[in-house]
C-alpha positions in Angstrom: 65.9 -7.4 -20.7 65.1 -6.2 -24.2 62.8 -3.3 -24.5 61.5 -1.6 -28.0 62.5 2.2 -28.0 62.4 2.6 -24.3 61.6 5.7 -22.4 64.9 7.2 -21.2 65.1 10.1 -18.4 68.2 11.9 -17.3 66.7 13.9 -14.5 70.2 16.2 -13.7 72.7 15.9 -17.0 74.1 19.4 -16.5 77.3 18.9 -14.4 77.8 15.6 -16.3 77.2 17.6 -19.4 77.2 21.5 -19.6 77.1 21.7 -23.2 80.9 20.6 -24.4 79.7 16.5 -24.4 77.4 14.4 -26.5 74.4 12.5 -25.6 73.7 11.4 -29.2 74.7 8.1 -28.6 72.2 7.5 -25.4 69.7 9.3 -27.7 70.3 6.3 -30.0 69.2 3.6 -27.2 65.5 5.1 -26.8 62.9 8.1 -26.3 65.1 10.6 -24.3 64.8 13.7 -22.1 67.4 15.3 -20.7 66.4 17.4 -17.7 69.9 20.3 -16.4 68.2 20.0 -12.7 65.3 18.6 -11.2 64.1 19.5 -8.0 62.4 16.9 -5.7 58.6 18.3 -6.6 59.5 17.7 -9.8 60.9 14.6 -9.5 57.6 12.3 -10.0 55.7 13.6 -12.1 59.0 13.6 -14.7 59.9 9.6 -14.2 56.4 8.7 -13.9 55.9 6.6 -16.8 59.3 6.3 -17.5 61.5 2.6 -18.0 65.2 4.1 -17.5 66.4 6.9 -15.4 69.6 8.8 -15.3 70.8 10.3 -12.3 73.7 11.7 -10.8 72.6 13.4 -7.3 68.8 13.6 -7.2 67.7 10.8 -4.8 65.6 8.2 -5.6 63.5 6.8 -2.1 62.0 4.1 -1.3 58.5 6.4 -1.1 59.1 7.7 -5.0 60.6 3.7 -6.8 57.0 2.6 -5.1 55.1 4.7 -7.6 57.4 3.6 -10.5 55.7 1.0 -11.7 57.2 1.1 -15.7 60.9 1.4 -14.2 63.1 -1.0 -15.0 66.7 0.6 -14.6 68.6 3.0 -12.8 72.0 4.1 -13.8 73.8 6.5 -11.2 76.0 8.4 -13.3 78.7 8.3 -10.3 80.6 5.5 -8.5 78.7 6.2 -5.1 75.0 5.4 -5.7 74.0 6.3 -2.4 71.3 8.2 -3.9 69.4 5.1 -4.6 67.5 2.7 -2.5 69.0 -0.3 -3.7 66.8 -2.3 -1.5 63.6 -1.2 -2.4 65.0 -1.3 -6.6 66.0 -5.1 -5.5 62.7 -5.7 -4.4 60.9 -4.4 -7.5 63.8 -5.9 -9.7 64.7 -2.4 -10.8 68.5 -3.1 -11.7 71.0 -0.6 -10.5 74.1 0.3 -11.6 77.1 2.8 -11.3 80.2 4.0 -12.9 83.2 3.0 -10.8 87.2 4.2 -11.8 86.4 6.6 -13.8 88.0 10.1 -12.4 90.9 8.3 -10.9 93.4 10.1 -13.1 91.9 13.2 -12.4 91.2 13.4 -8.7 94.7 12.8 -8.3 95.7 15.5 -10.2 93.3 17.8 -8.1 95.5 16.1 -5.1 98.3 17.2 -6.1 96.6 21.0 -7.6 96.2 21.4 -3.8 99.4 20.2 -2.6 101.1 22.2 -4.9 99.0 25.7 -4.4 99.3 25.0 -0.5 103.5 24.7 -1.0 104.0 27.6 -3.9 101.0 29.7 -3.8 101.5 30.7 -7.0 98.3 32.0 -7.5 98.7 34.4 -4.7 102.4 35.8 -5.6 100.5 35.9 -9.5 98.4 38.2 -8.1 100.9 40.5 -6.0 102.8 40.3 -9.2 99.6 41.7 -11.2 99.3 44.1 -8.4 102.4 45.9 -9.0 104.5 44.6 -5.9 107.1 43.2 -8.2 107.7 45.8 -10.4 108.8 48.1 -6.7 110.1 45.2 -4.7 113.2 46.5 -4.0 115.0 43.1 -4.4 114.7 40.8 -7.3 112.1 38.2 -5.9 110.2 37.9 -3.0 107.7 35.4 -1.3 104.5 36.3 1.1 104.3 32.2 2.5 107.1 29.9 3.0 107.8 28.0 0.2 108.2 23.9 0.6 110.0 21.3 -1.6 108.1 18.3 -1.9 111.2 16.1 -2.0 111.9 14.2 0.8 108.4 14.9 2.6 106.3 12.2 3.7 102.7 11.5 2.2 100.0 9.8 4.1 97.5 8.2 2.0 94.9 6.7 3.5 92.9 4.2 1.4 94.4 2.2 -1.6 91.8 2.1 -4.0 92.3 3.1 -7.6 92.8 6.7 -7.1 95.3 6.1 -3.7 97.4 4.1 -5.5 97.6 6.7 -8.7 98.4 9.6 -6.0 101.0 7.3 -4.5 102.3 6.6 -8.0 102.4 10.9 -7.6 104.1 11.0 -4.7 106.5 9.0 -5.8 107.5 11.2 -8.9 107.9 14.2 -6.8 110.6 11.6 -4.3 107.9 11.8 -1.4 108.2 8.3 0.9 104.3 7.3 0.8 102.8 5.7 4.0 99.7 3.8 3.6 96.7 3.1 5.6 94.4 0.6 4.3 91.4 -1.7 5.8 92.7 -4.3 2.9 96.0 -6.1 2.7 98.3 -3.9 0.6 101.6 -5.3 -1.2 104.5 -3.0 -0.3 106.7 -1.7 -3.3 109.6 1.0 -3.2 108.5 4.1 -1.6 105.1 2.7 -0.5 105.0 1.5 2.9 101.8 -0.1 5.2 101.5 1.9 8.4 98.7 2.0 11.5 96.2 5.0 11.1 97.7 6.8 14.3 101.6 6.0 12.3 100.2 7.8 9.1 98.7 10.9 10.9 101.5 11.2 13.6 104.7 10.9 11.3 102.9 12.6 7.6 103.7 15.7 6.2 100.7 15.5 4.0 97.1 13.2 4.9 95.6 12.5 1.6 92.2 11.0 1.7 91.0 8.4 -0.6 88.3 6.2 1.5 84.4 5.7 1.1 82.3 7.5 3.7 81.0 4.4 5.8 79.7 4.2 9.8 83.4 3.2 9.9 85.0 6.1 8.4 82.3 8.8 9.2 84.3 12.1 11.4 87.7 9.7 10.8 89.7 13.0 11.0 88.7 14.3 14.6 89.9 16.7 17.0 92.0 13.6 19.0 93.3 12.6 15.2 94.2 16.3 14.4 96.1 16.3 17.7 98.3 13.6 16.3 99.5 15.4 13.0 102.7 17.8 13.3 101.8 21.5 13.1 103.6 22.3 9.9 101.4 18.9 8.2 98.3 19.2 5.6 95.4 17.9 4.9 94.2 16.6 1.3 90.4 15.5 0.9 89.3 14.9 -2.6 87.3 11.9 -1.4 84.2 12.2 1.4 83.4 15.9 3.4 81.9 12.9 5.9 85.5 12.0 6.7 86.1 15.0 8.3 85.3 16.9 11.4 85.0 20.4 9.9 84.3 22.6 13.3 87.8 20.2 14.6 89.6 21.4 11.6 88.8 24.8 11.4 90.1 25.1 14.7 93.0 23.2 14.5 93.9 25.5 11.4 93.1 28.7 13.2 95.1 28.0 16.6 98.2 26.9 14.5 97.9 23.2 15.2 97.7 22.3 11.7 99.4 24.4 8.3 96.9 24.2 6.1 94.0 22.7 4.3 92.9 21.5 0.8 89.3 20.3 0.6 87.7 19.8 -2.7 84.5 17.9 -1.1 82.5 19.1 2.4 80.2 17.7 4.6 77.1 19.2 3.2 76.8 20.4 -0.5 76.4 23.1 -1.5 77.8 24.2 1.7 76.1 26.7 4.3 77.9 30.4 4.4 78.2 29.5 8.1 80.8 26.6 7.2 83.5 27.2 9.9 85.9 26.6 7.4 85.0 29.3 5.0 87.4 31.4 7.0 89.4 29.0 8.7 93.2 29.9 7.8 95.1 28.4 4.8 92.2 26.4 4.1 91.7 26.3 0.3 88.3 24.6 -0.8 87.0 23.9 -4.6 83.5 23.0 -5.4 83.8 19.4 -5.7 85.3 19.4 -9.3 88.6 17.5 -8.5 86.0 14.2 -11.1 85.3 17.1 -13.6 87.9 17.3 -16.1 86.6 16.7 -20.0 88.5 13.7 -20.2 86.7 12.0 -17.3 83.0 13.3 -17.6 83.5 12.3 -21.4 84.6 8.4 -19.7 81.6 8.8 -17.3 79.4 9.5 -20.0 80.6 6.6 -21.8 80.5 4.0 -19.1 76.9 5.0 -18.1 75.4 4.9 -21.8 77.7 1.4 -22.1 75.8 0.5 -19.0 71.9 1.3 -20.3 72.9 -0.5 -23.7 74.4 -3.7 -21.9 71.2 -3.5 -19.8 68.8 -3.7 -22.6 71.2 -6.6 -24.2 70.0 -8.3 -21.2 73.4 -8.1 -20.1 74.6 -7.1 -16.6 77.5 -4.2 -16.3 78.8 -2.7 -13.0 75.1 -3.6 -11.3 75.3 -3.1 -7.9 72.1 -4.4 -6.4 71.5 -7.8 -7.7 73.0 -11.0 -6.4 75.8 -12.2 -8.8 76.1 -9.2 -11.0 79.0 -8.4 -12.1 
């Protein structure tokens, strides 16, 4: 579809974009306005006569596309698009599209950011360093946690998309053996092996996370699953906050069933103060940032603005709610 300077709204740019990005080249597709936040009462009134919007996290319902009657697009800057009723766009032939593989590189690093502070600690022995405990320790080192050698440990990843198989590639570096859980048929290499779901949280020293949140996958790490993992094991989630039980964790970490815990995504965001695992022990959570990395908002950025100019080409990229898009 070709449109003549259209109207262009990105309703929540600011985690895409605090300030260290570009939007000049979306800017040079139409009439834009770039919103930080919107909240849901604002929401209407700012897409209203609008052709293309931009969002990341504020939902667009079936109620709210019904009184869009200019829009045309919708581009979820994110690979989940969730956040749309693609049903109710497909009716009113509002395309919709998504970013996919863009923060693969990064969320494995954030895997591996937790894996690594959850064996080392170095943050924590920093800070007794800053805090003097060094400079009396009567011996020449000391450690306040046991510290673990990733070599010869075994990794649980379960999922093999994009971002499994670049924490596998990981795992491998550091000489882990990698077992893998997938719903698709995976091809085994060296040091990546296929295993049952019960196999990968009964014989792993580390469950890494890497599937979509589905009926099937909702609560996937329960209380009975928890049972199953050895008591010095972690667990990794960069991926879903759905996946997991969180009151089942919490007390898994708390009663010693379980070592510790490295969460960059819960179930509800922003979380409630009353999240069990706020004080669960040696559970380490970051606010879902593991995507956030320059490199990858800057390829999320491009991707999306690739996507609203192949739209008005008439051309369809990473659509996700039309038949035969591609």
């Amino acid at each position: 579809m070709s449109l003549d300077s259209p109207s262009i709204v990105v309703v929540d740019g600011h985690c895409l974009n605090p300030g260290d990005l570009s939007w000049q080249r979306l800017d040079a597709l139409g009439r834009c306005t770039f919103h930080d936040r919107t909240a849901r009462e604002q929401l209407a009134e700012r897409i209203r006569n609008t052709d293309i919007v931009l969002t990341n996290k504020v939902v667009l319902s079936r109620d709210l596309i019904s009184e869009l009657p200019q829009l045309k697009y919708i581009g979820v800057t994110a690979t989940g698009y969730n956040i749309v009723d693609i049903r109710a766009a497909r009716e009113r032939g509002i395309v919709v599209t998504n970013v996919p593989t863009y923060g693969t590189t990064s969320v494995a690093q954030m895997v591996f950011a937790h894996l690594l502070n959850l064996t080392q600690h170095v943050a924590e022995h920093a800070q007794a360093v800053r805090d003097g405990r060094w400079a009396s320790s009567p011996d020449f080192c000391f450690w306040d946690f046991p510290l673990l050698e990733l070599d010869g440990m075994t990794m649980g990843i379960i999922g093999f998309g994009q971002i499994g198989q670049a924490t596998a590639r990981l795992a491998n570096a550091f000489g882990m053996r990698v077992l893998v859980y997938s719903r698709s048929r995976i091809a085994e290499s060296h040091g990546v092996h296929a295993a049952s779901l019960e196999t990968v949280f009964r014989e792993s020293d580390v469950v890494s996370l890497h599937c979509p949140l589905v009926p099937e996958t909702a609560r996937m790490v329960s209380r009975d699953r928890l049972a199953l993992m050895k008591p010095t094991a972690l667990l990794i989630n960069t991926s879903r906050g759905g996946l997991v039980d969180e009151a089942a964790l919490a007390e898994a970490l708390n009663a010693g069933r379980l070592a510790g815990a490295g969460l960059d995504v819960l179930d509800v965001e922003p979380p409630s103060e009353s999240n069990p695992l706020y004080r669960a022990k040696n559970c380490y959570i970051t606010p879902h940032n593991a995507w956030a990395t320059r490199s990858s908002r800057q390829r999320l950025l491009d991707a999306a603005v690739d996507n609203v100019a192949a739209f008005l080409r008439g051309e369809a990229r990473n659509v996700v709610n039309m038949e035969n898009a591609s």
